[in-house]
Amino acid sequence: MENENCKQTGAPVDENKVRVKVLLFARARELVGGSEVDLDVKEGATTADCVAELTNRFGALEVMRDSIVVALNFDYVTEPVKVKDGDELAIIPPISVNKSQTLGSREKCIGSKLKL
Amino acid sequence: MEGQTVEKMKAEADVLEIVDTKIDMAKYVDAVRDPGAGAISTFIGTTRNTFQNKEVVELQYEAYKPMAILELKKICASARSRWSLVGIAIAHRLGTVPTSEESVFIAVSSVHRKESLDACQFLIDELKARVPIWKKEVYSNGEVWKENVEFVQRTQVCKEEFYQIYDAESKLRNWQFSI
C-alpha cells in the first residue's frame, strides 16, 4: 500500500495514526481552554493512551488526570479500550466526593479559586 | 409478546428533554397523564441559595447532551424493569438557573401510587449517579464546579489523590467539597 499523506480535511496525515475527537467539559474545559480537541494517536492506542497524550499536550489537566472519567462514543469506560479513527472521547471531570462521609476529620472544605 | 410490545411503546413515549429555558412542569405532568394511571409522582430539583454560609449568586449547568439523553433512556429502561409504570418524563435545564428555580423535573405515572413514588426516587438517584451534567456554583467571590457523591461511587474511578492540595506557580489550588 502506498504510504501517501492524506490531505482530506479531518483525516489523519499519517496512515498509522487514528484521529479521535476529544470533548472536554466543566473544569476540564476550563483547564484546557477549549471544549474540543482533535487527537492523533497511534493505531492500537487505548483510551488511557489518549488521556496520557492529552495530558502531555495540556499540562493543566495533570491535576485531574488520576480521577478523570472517560466516555467513548457515549459509553462510560471503566478499563482501557482501543480507540478507532473517528471515535468521540469525552473527558468527564472528576467528582467531589462528600468528604464528610468518607475521610472524616481529614476533610478539607476550601473555596475554589477557579476562574473562567 | 404483546405485553412486550406495549412496554416498548410506553418506553418510546417517554419524554426526556434537556432545555435551555424555564422548565414547563405542567407539560411534563401532562406527558405522563393517562386514563389508566391512578397516580403521578413528581420530583423537582431547585437551586439553593447558600452553601457553607456563602451566598450562591447563581448556578450554571452544562451537559454532554447526546450522552445525557442516552443515559436518561437507560435510566428509564432500568426503572421500567423494576416497576410497572405508565409514563416517564424528565427535563433538565442548562445554562444559568436563578436560585429557587427548577433545574430538574421528573414525573412518573403508574396504575397504583407505590410504583410511581418508588420509581421517582430511583430516577433522580440514578440521574445524579450517571447522567453527564455538571453544576457550577457562582459566589460573589468565586465559583466552583459541584458534582454528585453518587457519581463517583458508581464509577469508582475517583482516587484519593485527586484531593491533594498543591502549589503551582505561587498559586494555591483548592478543591471545594460538596456536602
PDB file of C-alpha atoms in Angstrom:
ATOM      1  CA  MET A   1       0.000   0.000   0.000  1.00  0.00           C
ATOM      2  CA  GLU A   2       1.346   3.422  -0.868  1.00  0.00           C
ATOM      3  CA  ASN A   3       2.300   5.456   2.105  1.00  0.00           C
ATOM      4  CA  GLU A   4       0.735   8.664   0.948  1.00  0.00           C
ATOM      5  CA  ASN A   5      -0.259  11.596   3.073  1.00  0.00           C
ATOM      6  CA  CYS A   6      -3.979  12.100   3.069  1.00  0.00           C
ATOM      7  CA  LYS A   7      -4.794  15.716   2.512  1.00  0.00           C
ATOM      8  CA  GLN A   8      -8.517  15.443   3.115  1.00  0.00           C
ATOM      9  CA  THR A   9      -9.846  17.670   5.848  1.00  0.00           C
ATOM     10  CA  GLY A  10     -10.209  15.871   9.135  1.00  0.00           C
ATOM     11  CA  ALA A  11      -8.276  12.746   8.104  1.00  0.00           C
ATOM     12  CA  PRO A  12      -5.036  11.824   9.859  1.00  0.00           C
ATOM     13  CA  VAL A  13      -1.882  12.683   7.949  1.00  0.00           C
ATOM     14  CA  ASP A  14      -0.077   9.506   8.970  1.00  0.00           C
ATOM     15  CA  GLU A  15      -1.881   6.319   7.977  1.00  0.00           C
ATOM     16  CA  ASN A  16      -0.628   4.599  11.137  1.00  0.00           C
ATOM     17  CA  LYS A  17      -2.424   7.118  13.273  1.00  0.00           C
ATOM     18  CA  VAL A  18      -6.052   7.445  14.188  1.00  0.00           C
ATOM     19  CA  ARG A  19      -7.840  10.676  14.892  1.00  0.00           C
ATOM     20  CA  VAL A  20     -10.074  10.880  17.925  1.00  0.00           C
ATOM     21  CA  LYS A  21     -12.325  13.815  18.711  1.00  0.00           C
ATOM     22  CA  VAL A  22     -11.948  14.728  22.369  1.00  0.00           C
ATOM     23  CA  LEU A  23     -14.668  16.679  24.133  1.00  0.00           C
ATOM     24  CA  LEU A  24     -13.951  18.424  27.414  1.00  0.00           C
ATOM     25  CA  PHE A  25     -16.459  19.555  29.989  1.00  0.00           C
ATOM     26  CA  ALA A  26     -16.721  21.707  33.099  1.00  0.00           C
ATOM     27  CA  ARG A  27     -13.393  22.013  34.893  1.00  0.00           C
ATOM     28  CA  ALA A  28     -11.530  20.060  32.219  1.00  0.00           C
ATOM     29  CA  ARG A  29     -12.770  22.516  29.615  1.00  0.00           C
ATOM     30  CA  GLU A  30     -11.624  25.460  31.705  1.00  0.00           C
ATOM     31  CA  LEU A  31      -8.180  23.966  32.305  1.00  0.00           C
ATOM     32  CA  VAL A  32      -7.599  23.277  28.622  1.00  0.00           C
ATOM     33  CA  GLY A  33      -9.199  26.480  27.401  1.00  0.00           C
ATOM     34  CA  GLY A  34     -11.381  24.758  24.856  1.00  0.00           C
ATOM     35  CA  SER A  35     -14.213  22.270  24.590  1.00  0.00           C
ATOM     36  CA  GLU A  36     -12.990  20.232  21.637  1.00  0.00           C
ATOM     37  CA  VAL A  37      -9.582  18.865  20.663  1.00  0.00           C
ATOM     38  CA  ASP A  38      -8.532  16.614  17.781  1.00  0.00           C
ATOM     39  CA  LEU A  39      -6.103  13.989  18.991  1.00  0.00           C
ATOM     40  CA  ASP A  40      -3.917  11.894  16.704  1.00  0.00           C
ATOM     41  CA  VAL A  41      -2.722   8.695  18.340  1.00  0.00           C
ATOM     42  CA  LYS A  42      -1.053   5.522  17.099  1.00  0.00           C
ATOM     43  CA  GLU A  43      -3.259   2.781  15.769  1.00  0.00           C
ATOM     44  CA  GLY A  44      -3.950   0.385  18.606  1.00  0.00           C
ATOM     45  CA  ALA A  45      -3.826   3.127  21.203  1.00  0.00           C
ATOM     46  CA  THR A  46      -6.287   2.881  24.061  1.00  0.00           C
ATOM     47  CA  THR A  47      -8.446   5.404  25.857  1.00  0.00           C
ATOM     48  CA  ALA A  48      -5.765   5.517  28.564  1.00  0.00           C
ATOM     49  CA  ASP A  49      -3.161   6.404  25.925  1.00  0.00           C
ATOM     50  CA  CYS A  50      -5.415   9.186  24.717  1.00  0.00           C
ATOM     51  CA  VAL A  51      -5.707  10.628  28.214  1.00  0.00           C
ATOM     52  CA  ALA A  52      -1.919  10.425  28.576  1.00  0.00           C
ATOM     53  CA  GLU A  53      -1.401  12.188  25.252  1.00  0.00           C
ATOM     54  CA  LEU A  54      -3.950  14.837  26.181  1.00  0.00           C
ATOM     55  CA  THR A  55      -2.213  15.467  29.494  1.00  0.00           C
ATOM     56  CA  ASN A  56       1.112  15.766  27.659  1.00  0.00           C
ATOM     57  CA  ARG A  57      -0.334  18.441  25.426  1.00  0.00           C
ATOM     58  CA  PHE A  58      -2.222  20.241  28.160  1.00  0.00           C
ATOM     59  CA  GLY A  59      -0.226  20.094  31.350  1.00  0.00           C
ATOM     60  CA  ALA A  60      -3.007  21.824  33.261  1.00  0.00           C
ATOM     61  CA  LEU A  61      -5.009  18.598  33.057  1.00  0.00           C
ATOM     62  CA  GLU A  62      -2.448  16.808  35.207  1.00  0.00           C
ATOM     63  CA  VAL A  63      -4.226  17.914  38.347  1.00  0.00           C
ATOM     64  CA  MET A  64      -7.247  15.811  37.451  1.00  0.00           C
ATOM     65  CA  ARG A  65      -5.570  13.055  35.489  1.00  0.00           C
ATOM     66  CA  ASP A  66      -5.922  10.293  38.078  1.00  0.00           C
ATOM     67  CA  SER A  67      -9.562  10.967  38.554  1.00  0.00           C
ATOM     68  CA  ILE A  68     -10.772  11.648  35.046  1.00  0.00           C
ATOM     69  CA  VAL A  69     -13.781   9.624  33.964  1.00  0.00           C
ATOM     70  CA  VAL A  70     -13.851   8.870  30.280  1.00  0.00           C
ATOM     71  CA  ALA A  71     -16.689   8.062  27.922  1.00  0.00           C
ATOM     72  CA  LEU A  72     -16.074   6.587  24.476  1.00  0.00           C
ATOM     73  CA  ASN A  73     -18.845   7.055  21.935  1.00  0.00           C
ATOM     74  CA  PHE A  74     -21.326   7.849  24.698  1.00  0.00           C
ATOM     75  CA  ASP A  75     -20.467   4.864  26.904  1.00  0.00           C
ATOM     76  CA  TYR A  76     -18.560   5.116  30.154  1.00  0.00           C
ATOM     77  CA  VAL A  77     -15.188   3.392  30.024  1.00  0.00           C
ATOM     78  CA  THR A  78     -14.063   1.598  33.164  1.00  0.00           C
ATOM     79  CA  GLU A  79     -10.968  -0.025  31.712  1.00  0.00           C
ATOM     80  CA  PRO A  80      -8.799   0.946  28.725  1.00  0.00           C
ATOM     81  CA  VAL A  81     -10.392   0.326  25.338  1.00  0.00           C
ATOM     82  CA  LYS A  82      -8.759   0.604  21.918  1.00  0.00           C
ATOM     83  CA  VAL A  83      -9.829   3.671  20.002  1.00  0.00           C
ATOM     84  CA  LYS A  84     -10.675   3.836  16.298  1.00  0.00           C
ATOM     85  CA  ASP A  85     -10.492   6.642  13.789  1.00  0.00           C
ATOM     86  CA  GLY A  86     -13.434   8.972  14.255  1.00  0.00           C
ATOM     87  CA  ASP A  87     -14.205   7.929  17.816  1.00  0.00           C
ATOM     88  CA  GLU A  88     -15.547  10.526  20.219  1.00  0.00           C
ATOM     89  CA  LEU A  89     -13.885  10.607  23.609  1.00  0.00           C
ATOM     90  CA  ALA A  90     -15.403  12.685  26.379  1.00  0.00           C
ATOM     91  CA  ILE A  91     -13.357  13.856  29.338  1.00  0.00           C
ATOM     92  CA  ILE A  92     -15.752  13.837  32.234  1.00  0.00           C
ATOM     93  CA  PRO A  93     -14.354  15.804  35.168  1.00  0.00           C
ATOM     94  CA  PRO A  94     -13.909  14.124  38.499  1.00  0.00           C
ATOM     95  CA  ILE A  95     -16.429  14.355  41.174  1.00  0.00           C
ATOM     96  CA  SER A  96     -16.007  15.941  44.565  1.00  0.00           C
ATOM     97  CA  VAL A  97     -16.857  13.223  46.999  1.00  0.00           C
ATOM     98  CA  ASN A  98     -18.767  14.276  50.068  1.00  0.00           C
ATOM     99  CA  LYS A  99     -15.701  14.088  52.252  1.00  0.00           C
ATOM    100  CA  SER A 100     -17.671  14.295  55.461  1.00  0.00           C
ATOM    101  CA  GLN A 101     -18.894  10.852  54.536  1.00  0.00           C
ATOM    102  CA  THR A 102     -15.530   9.370  53.690  1.00  0.00           C
ATOM    103  CA  LEU A 103     -12.476  10.909  55.343  1.00  0.00           C
ATOM    104  CA  GLY A 104     -13.980  12.393  58.464  1.00  0.00           C
ATOM    105  CA  SER A 105     -11.593  14.763  60.207  1.00  0.00           C
ATOM    106  CA  ARG A 106      -9.200  14.790  57.276  1.00  0.00           C
ATOM    107  CA  GLU A 107     -11.663  16.528  55.013  1.00  0.00           C
ATOM    108  CA  LYS A 108     -10.908  19.968  53.814  1.00  0.00           C
ATOM    109  CA  CYS A 109     -13.556  22.374  52.686  1.00  0.00           C
ATOM    110  CA  ILE A 110     -11.839  25.205  50.964  1.00  0.00           C
ATOM    111  CA  GLY A 111     -13.194  27.605  48.428  1.00  0.00           C
ATOM    112  CA  SER A 112     -12.146  27.046  44.887  1.00  0.00           C
ATOM    113  CA  LYS A 113     -10.140  29.706  43.074  1.00  0.00           C
ATOM    114  CA  LEU A 114     -11.316  28.670  39.660  1.00  0.00           C
ATOM    115  CA  LYS A 115     -11.577  31.420  37.135  1.00  0.00           C
ATOM    116  CA  LEU A 116     -13.443  31.464  33.867  1.00  0.00           C
TER     117      LEU A 116
ATOM    118  CA  MET B   1     -45.181 -10.887  23.065  1.00  0.00           C
ATOM    119  CA  GLU B   2     -47.999  -8.368  23.058  1.00  0.00           C
ATOM    120  CA  GLY B   3     -47.057  -7.287  26.594  1.00  0.00           C
ATOM    121  CA  GLN B   4     -43.511  -6.602  25.440  1.00  0.00           C
ATOM    122  CA  THR B   5     -44.752  -4.506  22.548  1.00  0.00           C
ATOM    123  CA  VAL B   6     -46.921  -2.434  24.893  1.00  0.00           C
ATOM    124  CA  GLU B   7     -43.976  -1.922  27.237  1.00  0.00           C
ATOM    125  CA  LYS B   8     -41.775  -0.903  24.331  1.00  0.00           C
ATOM    126  CA  MET B   9     -44.379   1.566  23.151  1.00  0.00           C
ATOM    127  CA  LYS B  10     -44.654   3.073  26.616  1.00  0.00           C
ATOM    128  CA  ALA B  11     -40.869   3.438  26.809  1.00  0.00           C
ATOM    129  CA  GLU B  12     -40.730   5.049  23.407  1.00  0.00           C
ATOM    130  CA  ALA B  13     -43.288   7.586  24.574  1.00  0.00           C
ATOM    131  CA  ASP B  14     -41.064   8.689  27.486  1.00  0.00           C
ATOM    132  CA  VAL B  15     -40.342  12.398  27.281  1.00  0.00           C
ATOM    133  CA  LEU B  16     -36.692  13.155  28.026  1.00  0.00           C
ATOM    134  CA  GLU B  17     -35.545  16.686  27.374  1.00  0.00           C
ATOM    135  CA  ILE B  18     -32.611  18.922  28.079  1.00  0.00           C
ATOM    136  CA  VAL B  19     -33.775  22.501  27.869  1.00  0.00           C
ATOM    137  CA  ASP B  20     -32.305  25.990  27.960  1.00  0.00           C
ATOM    138  CA  THR B  21     -35.293  27.809  29.389  1.00  0.00           C
ATOM    139  CA  LYS B  22     -37.522  27.637  32.449  1.00  0.00           C
ATOM    140  CA  ILE B  23     -38.959  24.137  32.825  1.00  0.00           C
ATOM    141  CA  ASP B  24     -42.614  23.892  31.891  1.00  0.00           C
ATOM    142  CA  MET B  25     -43.636  21.486  34.615  1.00  0.00           C
ATOM    143  CA  ALA B  26     -47.271  21.205  33.535  1.00  0.00           C
ATOM    144  CA  LYS B  27     -46.137  19.992  30.127  1.00  0.00           C
ATOM    145  CA  TYR B  28     -44.245  17.068  31.633  1.00  0.00           C
ATOM    146  CA  VAL B  29     -47.044  16.169  34.042  1.00  0.00           C
ATOM    147  CA  ASP B  30     -49.432  16.123  31.099  1.00  0.00           C
ATOM    148  CA  ALA B  31     -46.984  13.944  29.180  1.00  0.00           C
ATOM    149  CA  VAL B  32     -47.352  11.128  31.720  1.00  0.00           C
ATOM    150  CA  ARG B  33     -51.073  11.623  32.414  1.00  0.00           C
ATOM    151  CA  ASP B  34     -53.078   8.595  31.345  1.00  0.00           C
ATOM    152  CA  PRO B  35     -56.613   7.306  31.909  1.00  0.00           C
ATOM    153  CA  GLY B  36     -55.094   4.056  33.115  1.00  0.00           C
ATOM    154  CA  ALA B  37     -52.828   5.736  35.685  1.00  0.00           C
ATOM    155  CA  GLY B  38     -54.105   6.383  39.192  1.00  0.00           C
ATOM    156  CA  ALA B  39     -51.011   8.226  40.333  1.00  0.00           C
ATOM    157  CA  ILE B  40     -48.451  10.730  39.096  1.00  0.00           C
ATOM    158  CA  SER B  41     -45.370  11.268  41.253  1.00  0.00           C
ATOM    159  CA  THR B  42     -43.036  14.174  40.673  1.00  0.00           C
ATOM    160  CA  PHE B  43     -39.631  15.394  41.804  1.00  0.00           C
ATOM    161  CA  ILE B  44     -38.421  18.959  41.408  1.00  0.00           C
ATOM    162  CA  GLY B  45     -34.771  19.885  41.966  1.00  0.00           C
ATOM    163  CA  THR B  46     -34.456  23.554  42.845  1.00  0.00           C
ATOM    164  CA  THR B  47     -31.377  25.683  43.235  1.00  0.00           C
ATOM    165  CA  ARG B  48     -30.337  26.516  46.773  1.00  0.00           C
ATOM    166  CA  ASN B  49     -29.028  29.971  47.613  1.00  0.00           C
ATOM    167  CA  THR B  50     -26.416  29.089  50.205  1.00  0.00           C
ATOM    168  CA  PHE B  51     -23.532  26.720  50.583  1.00  0.00           C
ATOM    169  CA  GLN B  52     -21.466  26.680  53.758  1.00  0.00           C
ATOM    170  CA  ASN B  53     -22.689  30.138  54.719  1.00  0.00           C
ATOM    171  CA  LYS B  54     -21.693  31.532  51.351  1.00  0.00           C
ATOM    172  CA  GLU B  55     -24.307  33.130  49.223  1.00  0.00           C
ATOM    173  CA  VAL B  56     -24.766  31.458  45.893  1.00  0.00           C
ATOM    174  CA  VAL B  57     -25.330  34.129  43.285  1.00  0.00           C
ATOM    175  CA  GLU B  58     -26.365  31.708  40.567  1.00  0.00           C
ATOM    176  CA  LEU B  59     -25.958  28.179  39.325  1.00  0.00           C
ATOM    177  CA  GLN B  60     -24.790  27.210  35.882  1.00  0.00           C
ATOM    178  CA  TYR B  61     -25.445  23.837  34.320  1.00  0.00           C
ATOM    179  CA  GLU B  62     -23.539  22.216  31.492  1.00  0.00           C
ATOM    180  CA  ALA B  63     -24.179  18.853  29.837  1.00  0.00           C
ATOM    181  CA  TYR B  64     -22.737  16.358  27.382  1.00  0.00           C
ATOM    182  CA  LYS B  65     -26.100  16.404  25.680  1.00  0.00           C
ATOM    183  CA  PRO B  66     -26.152  13.344  23.416  1.00  0.00           C
ATOM    184  CA  MET B  67     -24.783  11.116  26.131  1.00  0.00           C
ATOM    185  CA  ALA B  68     -27.052  12.659  28.753  1.00  0.00           C
ATOM    186  CA  ILE B  69     -30.110  11.734  26.698  1.00  0.00           C
ATOM    187  CA  LEU B  70     -28.807   8.205  26.171  1.00  0.00           C
ATOM    188  CA  GLU B  71     -28.152   7.798  29.876  1.00  0.00           C
ATOM    189  CA  LEU B  72     -31.641   9.095  30.654  1.00  0.00           C
ATOM    190  CA  LYS B  73     -33.068   6.436  28.314  1.00  0.00           C
ATOM    191  CA  LYS B  74     -31.037   3.765  30.091  1.00  0.00           C
ATOM    192  CA  ILE B  75     -32.274   5.002  33.448  1.00  0.00           C
ATOM    193  CA  CYS B  76     -35.879   4.865  32.291  1.00  0.00           C
ATOM    194  CA  ALA B  77     -35.376   1.341  30.964  1.00  0.00           C
ATOM    195  CA  SER B  78     -33.905   0.391  34.305  1.00  0.00           C
ATOM    196  CA  ALA B  79     -36.883   1.869  36.144  1.00  0.00           C
ATOM    197  CA  ARG B  80     -39.325   0.075  33.871  1.00  0.00           C
ATOM    198  CA  SER B  81     -37.582  -3.219  34.511  1.00  0.00           C
ATOM    199  CA  ARG B  82     -38.126  -2.724  38.231  1.00  0.00           C
ATOM    200  CA  TRP B  83     -41.635  -1.313  38.359  1.00  0.00           C
ATOM    201  CA  SER B  84     -44.731  -1.401  36.229  1.00  0.00           C
ATOM    202  CA  LEU B  85     -45.037   2.176  35.048  1.00  0.00           C
ATOM    203  CA  VAL B  86     -47.232   4.045  32.635  1.00  0.00           C
ATOM    204  CA  GLY B  87     -45.327   7.230  31.672  1.00  0.00           C
ATOM    205  CA  ILE B  88     -41.997   8.886  32.454  1.00  0.00           C
ATOM    206  CA  ALA B  89     -40.970  12.466  31.727  1.00  0.00           C
ATOM    207  CA  ILE B  90     -37.649  14.023  32.733  1.00  0.00           C
ATOM    208  CA  ALA B  91     -36.429  17.536  31.978  1.00  0.00           C
ATOM    209  CA  HIS B  92     -33.129  19.118  32.949  1.00  0.00           C
ATOM    210  CA  ARG B  93     -32.374  22.761  32.473  1.00  0.00           C
ATOM    211  CA  LEU B  94     -28.977  24.038  31.331  1.00  0.00           C
ATOM    212  CA  GLY B  95     -27.298  27.398  31.471  1.00  0.00           C
ATOM    213  CA  THR B  96     -27.882  29.845  34.280  1.00  0.00           C
ATOM    214  CA  VAL B  97     -30.611  28.857  36.730  1.00  0.00           C
ATOM    215  CA  PRO B  98     -31.509  31.535  39.283  1.00  0.00           C
ATOM    216  CA  THR B  99     -31.900  30.391  42.880  1.00  0.00           C
ATOM    217  CA  SER B 100     -35.168  28.692  43.809  1.00  0.00           C
ATOM    218  CA  GLU B 101     -35.942  27.845  40.211  1.00  0.00           C
ATOM    219  CA  GLU B 102     -36.268  24.310  38.909  1.00  0.00           C
ATOM    220  CA  SER B 103     -33.169  22.736  37.447  1.00  0.00           C
ATOM    221  CA  VAL B 104     -34.543  19.228  37.086  1.00  0.00           C
ATOM    222  CA  PHE B 105     -38.075  17.870  36.899  1.00  0.00           C
ATOM    223  CA  ILE B 106     -39.258  14.257  36.916  1.00  0.00           C
ATOM    224  CA  ALA B 107     -42.809  12.979  36.508  1.00  0.00           C
ATOM    225  CA  VAL B 108     -43.772   9.300  36.647  1.00  0.00           C
ATOM    226  CA  SER B 109     -47.207   7.757  36.365  1.00  0.00           C
ATOM    227  CA  SER B 110     -48.407   4.312  37.353  1.00  0.00           C
ATOM    228  CA  VAL B 111     -51.641   2.453  37.962  1.00  0.00           C
ATOM    229  CA  HIS B 112     -51.166   2.498  41.731  1.00  0.00           C
ATOM    230  CA  ARG B 113     -49.165   5.058  43.668  1.00  0.00           C
ATOM    231  CA  LYS B 114     -46.417   2.879  45.159  1.00  0.00           C
ATOM    232  CA  GLU B 115     -44.748   2.204  41.826  1.00  0.00           C
ATOM    233  CA  SER B 116     -44.578   5.825  40.742  1.00  0.00           C
ATOM    234  CA  LEU B 117     -43.374   7.012  44.157  1.00  0.00           C
ATOM    235  CA  ASP B 118     -40.586   4.424  44.264  1.00  0.00           C
ATOM    236  CA  ALA B 119     -39.627   4.902  40.631  1.00  0.00           C
ATOM    237  CA  CYS B 120     -39.489   8.666  41.039  1.00  0.00           C
ATOM    238  CA  GLN B 121     -36.872   8.389  43.767  1.00  0.00           C
ATOM    239  CA  PHE B 122     -34.951   5.824  41.765  1.00  0.00           C
ATOM    240  CA  LEU B 123     -34.913   8.070  38.708  1.00  0.00           C
ATOM    241  CA  ILE B 124     -33.458  11.108  40.461  1.00  0.00           C
ATOM    242  CA  ASP B 125     -30.889   8.976  42.297  1.00  0.00           C
ATOM    243  CA  GLU B 126     -29.832   7.337  39.042  1.00  0.00           C
ATOM    244  CA  LEU B 127     -29.759  10.667  37.247  1.00  0.00           C
ATOM    245  CA  LYS B 128     -27.330  12.022  39.846  1.00  0.00           C
ATOM    246  CA  ALA B 129     -25.222   8.876  39.562  1.00  0.00           C
ATOM    247  CA  ARG B 130     -24.947   8.563  35.806  1.00  0.00           C
ATOM    248  CA  VAL B 131     -26.031  11.487  33.704  1.00  0.00           C
ATOM    249  CA  PRO B 132     -23.182  13.739  32.484  1.00  0.00           C
ATOM    250  CA  ILE B 133     -24.495  17.082  33.664  1.00  0.00           C
ATOM    251  CA  TRP B 134     -22.327  19.444  35.710  1.00  0.00           C
ATOM    252  CA  LYS B 135     -23.316  22.236  38.014  1.00  0.00           C
ATOM    253  CA  LYS B 136     -21.227  25.279  38.842  1.00  0.00           C
ATOM    254  CA  GLU B 137     -21.996  27.359  41.911  1.00  0.00           C
ATOM    255  CA  VAL B 138     -21.135  31.016  41.479  1.00  0.00           C
ATOM    256  CA  TYR B 139     -20.474  33.012  44.659  1.00  0.00           C
ATOM    257  CA  SER B 140     -19.757  36.688  44.999  1.00  0.00           C
ATOM    258  CA  ASN B 141     -16.061  35.897  45.424  1.00  0.00           C
ATOM    259  CA  GLY B 142     -15.506  32.863  43.283  1.00  0.00           C
ATOM    260  CA  GLU B 143     -17.055  29.807  41.716  1.00  0.00           C
ATOM    261  CA  VAL B 144     -16.716  26.047  41.867  1.00  0.00           C
ATOM    262  CA  TRP B 145     -17.851  23.054  39.886  1.00  0.00           C
ATOM    263  CA  LYS B 146     -20.049  20.886  42.078  1.00  0.00           C
ATOM    264  CA  GLU B 147     -20.738  17.294  41.355  1.00  0.00           C
ATOM    265  CA  ASN B 148     -22.514  14.376  42.850  1.00  0.00           C
ATOM    266  CA  VAL B 149     -21.483  11.935  45.518  1.00  0.00           C
ATOM    267  CA  GLU B 150     -23.413   9.212  43.783  1.00  0.00           C
ATOM    268  CA  PHE B 151     -21.447   9.668  40.550  1.00  0.00           C
ATOM    269  CA  VAL B 152     -18.057   8.819  41.952  1.00  0.00           C
ATOM    270  CA  GLN B 153     -19.415   5.946  43.975  1.00  0.00           C
ATOM    271  CA  ARG B 154     -20.899   4.486  40.844  1.00  0.00           C
ATOM    272  CA  THR B 155     -17.956   4.925  38.503  1.00  0.00           C
ATOM    273  CA  GLN B 156     -15.326   4.077  41.131  1.00  0.00           C
ATOM    274  CA  VAL B 157     -12.718   5.995  39.261  1.00  0.00           C
ATOM    275  CA  CYS B 158     -12.076   8.900  41.599  1.00  0.00           C
ATOM    276  CA  LYS B 159      -8.960   8.412  43.588  1.00  0.00           C
ATOM    277  CA  GLU B 160      -7.955   9.964  46.857  1.00  0.00           C
ATOM    278  CA  GLU B 161      -5.005  11.661  45.138  1.00  0.00           C
ATOM    279  CA  PHE B 162      -7.478  13.933  43.461  1.00  0.00           C
ATOM    280  CA  TYR B 163      -7.907  15.768  46.712  1.00  0.00           C
ATOM    281  CA  GLN B 164      -4.321  16.785  47.155  1.00  0.00           C
ATOM    282  CA  ILE B 165      -3.584  20.425  47.574  1.00  0.00           C
ATOM    283  CA  TYR B 166      -0.568  21.722  45.821  1.00  0.00           C
ATOM    284  CA  ASP B 167       1.217  24.884  44.970  1.00  0.00           C
ATOM    285  CA  ALA B 168       1.526  25.770  41.341  1.00  0.00           C
ATOM    286  CA  GLU B 169       3.284  28.908  40.226  1.00  0.00           C
ATOM    287  CA  SER B 170       2.742  30.594  43.579  1.00  0.00           C
ATOM    288  CA  LYS B 171      -0.974  29.874  43.463  1.00  0.00           C
ATOM    289  CA  LEU B 172      -2.713  27.567  45.886  1.00  0.00           C
ATOM    290  CA  ARG B 173      -5.362  25.467  44.192  1.00  0.00           C
ATOM    291  CA  ASN B 174      -8.026  24.174  46.454  1.00  0.00           C
ATOM    292  CA  TRP B 175     -10.970  21.972  45.924  1.00  0.00           C
ATOM    293  CA  GLN B 176     -14.410  22.602  47.220  1.00  0.00           C
ATOM    294  CA  PHE B 177     -16.116  19.519  48.505  1.00  0.00           C
ATOM    295  CA  SER B 178     -19.830  19.220  48.371  1.00  0.00           C
ATOM    296  CA  ILE B 179     -21.949  18.419  51.351  1.00  0.00           C
TER     297      ILE B 179
END
